Short mmCIF file of C-alpha atoms in Angstrom, two decimals:
data_model
loop_
_atom_site.label_atom_id
_atom_site.label_comp_id
_atom_site.label_asym_id
_atom_site.label_seq_id
_atom_site.Cartn_x
_atom_site.Cartn_y
_atom_site.Cartn_z
CA UNK A 1 -3.85 -7.07 2.03
CA UNK A 2 -0.88 -7.16 -0.36
CA UNK A 3 -2.70 -6.80 -3.67
CA UNK A 4 -5.15 -4.14 -4.94
CA UNK A 5 -5.82 -2.55 -1.53
CA UNK A 6 -2.09 -2.12 -1.07
CA UNK A 7 -1.16 -0.42 -4.32
CA UNK A 8 -3.94 -0.06 -6.89
CA UNK A 9 -7.10 1.39 -5.35
CA UNK A 10 -7.21 5.16 -5.93
CA UNK A 11 -7.24 6.94 -2.55
CA UNK A 12 -5.67 4.07 -0.61
CA UNK A 13 -4.04 5.38 2.60
CA UNK A 14 -1.28 2.76 2.41
CA UNK A 15 2.25 4.18 2.65
CA UNK A 16 3.41 3.12 -0.87
CA UNK A 17 0.47 5.03 -2.39
CA UNK A 18 1.49 8.16 -0.50
CA UNK A 19 5.24 8.04 -0.99
CA UNK A 20 5.33 9.35 -4.63
CA UNK A 21 3.23 12.43 -3.77
CA UNK A 22 6.10 14.76 -2.72
CA UNK A 23 8.17 13.74 -5.74
CA UNK A 24 5.48 14.09 -8.40
CA UNK A 25 2.99 16.58 -6.95
CA UNK A 26 0.19 14.03 -7.38
CA UNK A 27 -2.47 12.87 -4.91
CA UNK A 28 -3.48 9.51 -3.46
CA UNK A 29 -6.13 9.34 -6.23
CA UNK A 30 -3.53 9.49 -9.02
CA UNK A 31 -4.36 7.66 -12.27
CA UNK A 32 -7.84 6.37 -11.28
CA UNK A 33 -8.37 4.50 -14.56
CA UNK A 34 -5.12 2.55 -14.29
CA UNK A 35 -5.78 1.99 -10.58
CA UNK A 36 -9.27 0.58 -11.10
CA UNK A 37 -8.17 -1.61 -14.03
CA UNK A 38 -5.32 -2.97 -11.91
CA UNK A 39 -7.65 -3.54 -8.94
CA UNK A 40 -10.13 -5.47 -11.08
CA UNK A 41 -7.36 -7.58 -12.61
CA UNK A 42 -5.81 -8.39 -9.24
CA UNK A 43 -9.21 -9.28 -7.78
CA UNK A 44 -10.05 -11.55 -10.71
CA UNK A 45 -6.69 -13.34 -10.77
CA UNK A 46 -6.47 -13.57 -6.99
CA UNK A 47 -9.94 -14.99 -6.46
CA UNK A 48 -9.49 -17.42 -9.35
CA UNK A 49 -6.34 -18.77 -7.72
CA UNK A 50 -7.85 -18.91 -4.22
CA UNK A 51 -11.00 -20.70 -5.39
CA UNK A 52 -8.93 -23.28 -7.24
CA UNK A 53 -6.84 -23.88 -4.09
CA UNK A 54 -9.97 -24.19 -1.93
CA UNK A 55 -11.39 -26.83 -4.29
CA UNK A 56 -8.12 -28.75 -4.20
CA UNK A 57 -7.97 -28.60 -0.39
CA UNK A 58 -11.57 -29.80 -0.06
CA UNK A 59 -10.95 -32.67 -2.47
CA UNK A 60 -7.96 -33.71 -0.34
CA UNK A 61 -10.04 -33.53 2.85
CA UNK A 62 -7.92 -30.69 4.21
CA UNK A 63 -9.34 -28.51 6.99
CA UNK A 64 -7.99 -25.71 9.14
CA UNK A 65 -5.86 -27.91 11.37
CA UNK A 66 -5.82 -28.15 15.15
CA UNK A 67 -5.15 -24.64 16.45
CA UNK A 68 -6.07 -22.50 19.41
CA UNK A 69 -8.28 -19.98 17.63
CA UNK A 70 -9.15 -17.98 20.72
CA UNK A 71 -7.40 -14.80 19.60
CA UNK A 72 -9.37 -12.31 21.67
CA UNK A 73 -12.18 -11.74 24.13
CA UNK A 74 -15.49 -11.63 22.23
CA UNK A 75 -17.69 -12.19 25.26
CA UNK A 76 -18.81 -8.56 25.49
CA UNK A 77 -21.12 -6.55 23.26
CA UNK A 78 -19.62 -6.19 19.79
CA UNK A 79 -20.10 -3.02 17.69
CA UNK A 80 -22.74 -3.09 14.96
CA UNK A 81 -22.04 -3.21 11.23
CA UNK A 82 -22.96 0.43 10.58
CA UNK A 83 -20.72 1.73 13.37
CA UNK A 84 -17.85 -0.47 12.16
CA UNK A 85 -18.11 0.91 8.63
CA UNK A 86 -18.17 4.60 9.60
CA UNK A 87 -14.38 4.97 10.21
CA UNK A 88 -13.64 3.30 6.88
CA UNK A 89 -16.14 5.53 5.06
CA UNK A 90 -14.60 8.55 6.79
CA UNK A 91 -11.10 7.69 5.54
CA UNK A 92 -12.26 7.23 1.94
CA UNK A 93 -14.83 10.04 1.80
CA UNK A 94 -12.94 12.69 3.74
CA UNK A 95 -9.73 11.95 1.86
CA UNK A 96 -11.55 12.45 -1.46
CA UNK A 97 -13.33 15.62 -0.33
CA UNK A 98 -10.18 17.19 1.12
CA UNK A 99 -8.11 16.24 -1.92
CA UNK A 100 -10.58 18.17 -4.10
CA UNK A 101 -10.69 21.06 -1.60
CA UNK A 102 -6.92 21.53 -1.38
CA UNK A 103 -6.65 21.49 -5.20
CA UNK A 104 -8.92 24.53 -5.50
CA UNK A 105 -6.98 27.54 -6.86
CA UNK A 106 -8.40 29.79 -4.12
CA UNK A 107 -7.29 27.40 -1.40
CA UNK A 108 -3.84 26.94 -2.97
CA UNK A 109 -3.42 30.72 -3.02
CA UNK A 110 -4.65 30.99 0.58
CA UNK A 111 -1.95 28.63 1.87
CA UNK A 112 0.85 29.93 -0.37
CA UNK A 113 2.08 32.35 2.29
CA UNK A 114 2.22 29.47 4.80
CA UNK A 115 4.53 27.36 2.64
CA UNK A 116 1.94 25.98 0.26
CA UNK A 117 -0.48 23.07 0.35
CA UNK A 118 0.98 19.69 1.28
CA UNK A 119 -0.64 16.90 -0.73
CA UNK A 120 -0.33 14.57 2.28
CA UNK A 121 -2.76 16.65 4.34
CA UNK A 122 -6.00 15.01 3.07
CA UNK A 123 -4.91 11.48 4.05
CA UNK A 124 -3.48 12.54 7.42
CA UNK A 125 -6.63 14.49 8.36
CA UNK A 126 -8.91 11.66 7.16
CA UNK A 127 -7.04 9.03 9.18
CA UNK A 128 -7.04 11.24 12.27
CA UNK A 129 -10.78 11.82 11.94
CA UNK A 130 -11.36 8.06 11.60
CA UNK A 131 -9.36 7.38 14.77
CA UNK A 132 -11.36 9.96 16.72
CA UNK A 133 -14.61 8.54 15.32
CA UNK A 134 -13.52 5.07 16.41
CA UNK A 135 -12.84 6.24 19.96
CA UNK A 136 -16.32 7.78 20.13
CA UNK A 137 -18.24 4.99 18.40
CA UNK A 138 -16.59 2.14 20.29
CA UNK A 139 -16.46 3.71 23.75
CA UNK A 140 -18.62 0.89 25.14
CA UNK A 141 -16.07 -1.67 24.00
CA UNK A 142 -13.20 0.36 25.46
CA UNK A 143 -14.97 0.70 28.81
CA UNK A 144 -13.53 3.22 31.24
CA UNK A 145 -11.36 6.20 30.35
CA UNK A 146 -8.40 4.31 31.79
CA UNK A 147 -8.99 1.40 29.40
CA UNK A 148 -9.32 3.84 26.48
CA UNK A 149 -5.92 5.30 27.36
CA UNK A 150 -4.50 1.76 27.51
CA UNK A 151 -5.86 1.12 24.00
CA UNK A 152 -4.14 4.28 22.72
CA UNK A 153 -0.89 3.30 24.45
CA UNK A 154 -1.00 -0.15 22.90
CA UNK A 155 -1.69 1.39 19.49
CA UNK A 156 1.32 3.69 19.85
CA UNK A 157 3.53 0.82 21.03
CA UNK A 158 2.59 -1.48 18.16
CA UNK A 159 2.89 1.25 15.52
CA UNK A 160 6.34 2.40 16.65
CA UNK A 161 8.23 -0.71 15.39
CA UNK A 162 6.52 -0.35 12.01
CA UNK A 163 7.55 3.31 11.79
CA UNK A 164 11.14 2.54 12.76
CA UNK A 165 11.30 -0.42 10.38
CA UNK A 166 10.09 1.76 7.50
CA UNK A 167 12.65 4.43 8.37
CA UNK A 168 15.43 1.83 8.49
CA UNK A 169 14.44 0.39 5.11
CA UNK A 170 14.31 3.79 3.42
CA UNK A 171 17.64 4.70 5.04
CA UNK A 172 19.11 1.44 3.78
CA UNK A 173 17.83 2.29 0.33
CA UNK A 174 19.57 5.66 0.54
CA UNK A 175 22.87 3.95 1.34
CA UNK A 176 22.41 1.51 -1.56
CA UNK A 177 21.60 4.43 -3.86
CA UNK A 178 24.98 6.05 -3.14
CA UNK A 179 27.03 3.05 -4.30
CA UNK A 180 28.81 2.77 -7.65
CA UNK A 181 27.08 -0.53 -8.40
CA UNK A 182 23.68 1.09 -8.00
CA UNK A 183 24.65 3.94 -10.29
CA UNK A 184 25.61 1.39 -12.92
CA UNK A 185 22.30 -0.43 -12.42
CA UNK A 186 20.29 2.76 -12.98
CA UNK A 187 22.12 3.39 -16.25
CA UNK A 188 21.40 -0.15 -17.40
CA UNK A 189 17.69 0.19 -16.57
CA UNK A 190 17.33 3.56 -18.29
CA UNK A 191 19.21 2.20 -21.30
CA UNK A 192 16.84 -0.73 -21.87
CA UNK A 193 15.12 -0.21 -25.26
CA UNK A 194 11.54 -0.27 -23.94
CA UNK A 195 8.85 2.39 -23.56
CA UNK A 196 8.96 4.74 -20.57
CA UNK A 197 6.00 3.07 -18.83
CA UNK A 198 7.80 -0.28 -18.80
CA UNK A 199 10.96 1.41 -17.50
CA UNK A 200 8.98 2.76 -14.54
CA UNK A 201 7.61 -0.71 -13.77
CA UNK A 202 10.99 -2.40 -14.20
CA UNK A 203 12.87 0.09 -12.03
CA UNK A 204 10.28 0.07 -9.25
CA UNK A 205 10.03 -3.70 -8.96
CA UNK A 206 13.82 -4.20 -9.10
CA UNK A 207 14.42 -1.56 -6.43
CA UNK A 208 11.80 -3.20 -4.21
CA UNK A 209 13.57 -6.53 -4.68
CA UNK A 210 16.90 -4.93 -3.70
CA UNK A 211 15.50 -3.49 -0.47
CA UNK A 212 12.97 -6.25 0.26
CA UNK A 213 10.35 -3.56 0.81
CA UNK A 214 7.83 -1.73 -1.36
CA UNK A 215 8.29 1.44 0.67
CA UNK A 216 12.08 1.27 0.60
CA UNK A 217 12.05 0.36 -3.08
CA UNK A 218 9.86 3.32 -3.99
CA UNK A 219 11.99 5.70 -1.94
CA UNK A 220 15.07 4.46 -3.75
CA UNK A 221 13.32 4.59 -7.13
CA UNK A 222 12.19 8.20 -6.88
CA UNK A 223 15.50 9.31 -5.38
CA UNK A 224 17.46 7.77 -8.28
CA UNK A 225 15.22 8.16 -11.34
CA UNK A 226 13.56 11.22 -12.85
CA UNK A 227 10.88 9.57 -14.95
CA UNK A 228 9.30 12.89 -15.87
CA UNK A 229 12.11 13.30 -18.40
CA UNK A 230 10.59 10.36 -20.32
CA UNK A 231 7.48 12.35 -21.16
CA UNK A 232 5.16 10.21 -19.03
CA UNK A 233 2.16 11.69 -17.22
CA UNK A 234 3.07 12.15 -13.53
CA UNK A 235 -0.10 10.32 -12.42
CA UNK A 236 0.80 7.34 -14.60
CA UNK A 237 4.31 7.29 -13.08
CA UNK A 238 2.77 7.35 -9.60
CA UNK A 239 0.35 4.48 -10.17
CA UNK A 240 2.65 2.24 -12.24
CA UNK A 241 5.53 2.60 -9.77
CA UNK A 242 3.31 1.85 -6.78
CA UNK A 243 1.69 -1.21 -8.39
CA UNK A 244 5.08 -2.57 -9.46
CA UNK A 245 6.57 -2.01 -5.99
CA UNK A 246 4.14 -4.61 -4.62
CA UNK A 247 5.70 -7.45 -6.63
CA UNK A 248 9.25 -8.53 -5.80
CA UNK A 249 9.06 -6.82 -2.41
CA UNK A 250 7.45 -9.95 -0.90
CA UNK A 251 10.02 -12.60 -1.72
CA UNK A 252 10.52 -15.34 0.94
CA UNK A 253 12.96 -13.25 3.01
CA UNK A 254 10.58 -10.26 3.23
CA UNK A 255 9.95 -9.24 6.85
CA UNK A 256 6.18 -8.91 6.34
CA UNK A 257 6.00 -12.44 4.90
CA UNK A 258 8.01 -13.88 7.76
CA UNK A 259 5.89 -12.05 10.34
CA UNK A 260 2.62 -13.17 8.72
CA UNK A 261 3.68 -16.81 8.71
CA UNK A 262 4.78 -16.55 12.34
CA UNK A 263 1.38 -15.15 13.34
CA UNK A 264 -0.40 -17.89 11.36
CA UNK A 265 1.96 -20.55 12.76
CA UNK A 266 2.80 -21.84 9.30
CA UNK A 267 6.03 -22.51 7.41
CA UNK A 268 7.25 -21.23 4.05
CA UNK A 269 6.93 -24.78 2.74
CA UNK A 270 3.25 -24.88 3.69
CA UNK A 271 2.26 -21.40 2.56
CA UNK A 272 4.69 -19.56 0.31
CA UNK A 273 3.32 -20.93 -2.97
CA UNK A 274 0.04 -19.12 -2.32
CA UNK A 275 1.74 -16.06 -0.84
CA UNK A 276 4.05 -15.86 -3.86
CA UNK A 277 1.28 -16.21 -6.45
CA UNK A 278 -0.94 -13.61 -4.77
CA UNK A 279 1.62 -11.03 -3.63
CA UNK A 280 4.34 -11.43 -6.28
CA UNK A 281 2.88 -12.96 -9.44
CA UNK A 282 -0.49 -11.18 -9.52
CA UNK A 283 0.88 -7.64 -8.84
CA UNK A 284 3.61 -8.06 -11.47
CA UNK A 285 1.12 -9.24 -14.10
CA UNK A 286 -1.09 -6.28 -13.24
CA UNK A 287 1.79 -3.79 -13.36
CA UNK A 288 2.98 -4.83 -16.80
CA UNK A 289 -0.62 -5.03 -18.08
CA UNK A 290 -1.25 -1.45 -16.94
CA UNK A 291 2.05 -0.31 -18.48
CA UNK A 292 0.89 -1.81 -21.77
CA UNK A 293 -2.53 -0.16 -21.42
CA UNK A 294 -0.97 3.25 -20.79
CA UNK A 295 1.52 2.84 -23.66
CA UNK A 296 -1.31 2.06 -26.09
CA UNK A 297 -4.05 4.41 -24.89
CA UNK A 298 -2.39 7.07 -22.73
CA UNK A 299 -5.24 6.68 -20.22
CA UNK A 300 -4.57 7.60 -16.61
#
């Protein structure tokens, strides 16, 4: 959840992958080569670590503990595999198709009089279509129209705190960006004698550490730095910044980490080693590896 699906996979509808679009004029499929290389590296490193931890736990006789695992009512008829996959396929497929459609010169010209094409449209339309498809496909599970409305209400209620939290974090980043200390930090980062790709990675991961959020860190990064002046391909900037934002954003004090451990009823002492390796170490290794790849080959 906090590795390749979060930042690397081209077309991912996650917020960090969408945030650079207005700044760079890219799409959610920016830098597919770098994205796929990063995804493969994260998957390999992550599964290697997890398998080693599983072996160690088995050798120690460790199980899942004594927990109440009844998290929901599964007594009714559950949806089939095909129906469950359709909304996911819709998000990926429709996003890709609409991204290509809205890049067509004829379509761009058509919408010019209306303010121009917004690169966020494909993802928004794809997600909306997936939600509608879910309501239709899973109507048996929802039951009556009243229960369906309750499901929508609950979805709105649970999404609202996430929206507000994201807005707060980006707002906090804006305040930090207006301070003299931050201005000095940006000059130090841009003055480091390293290639532009490594500057993108360094700035993004440090800003995410400052805000404790990948989204807030990216907002701060693109508000403060104009990486296009470094002669880097906009798609490479997009992908490298997003991958790097998923590193130091999940330090122990990160809200998402705290919430996850609360849900799992575990402590930092019990779990943070694995959380840190997977959501901090692996993304950072991948980000710097992709920066090196781009610096050597120029591939996006």
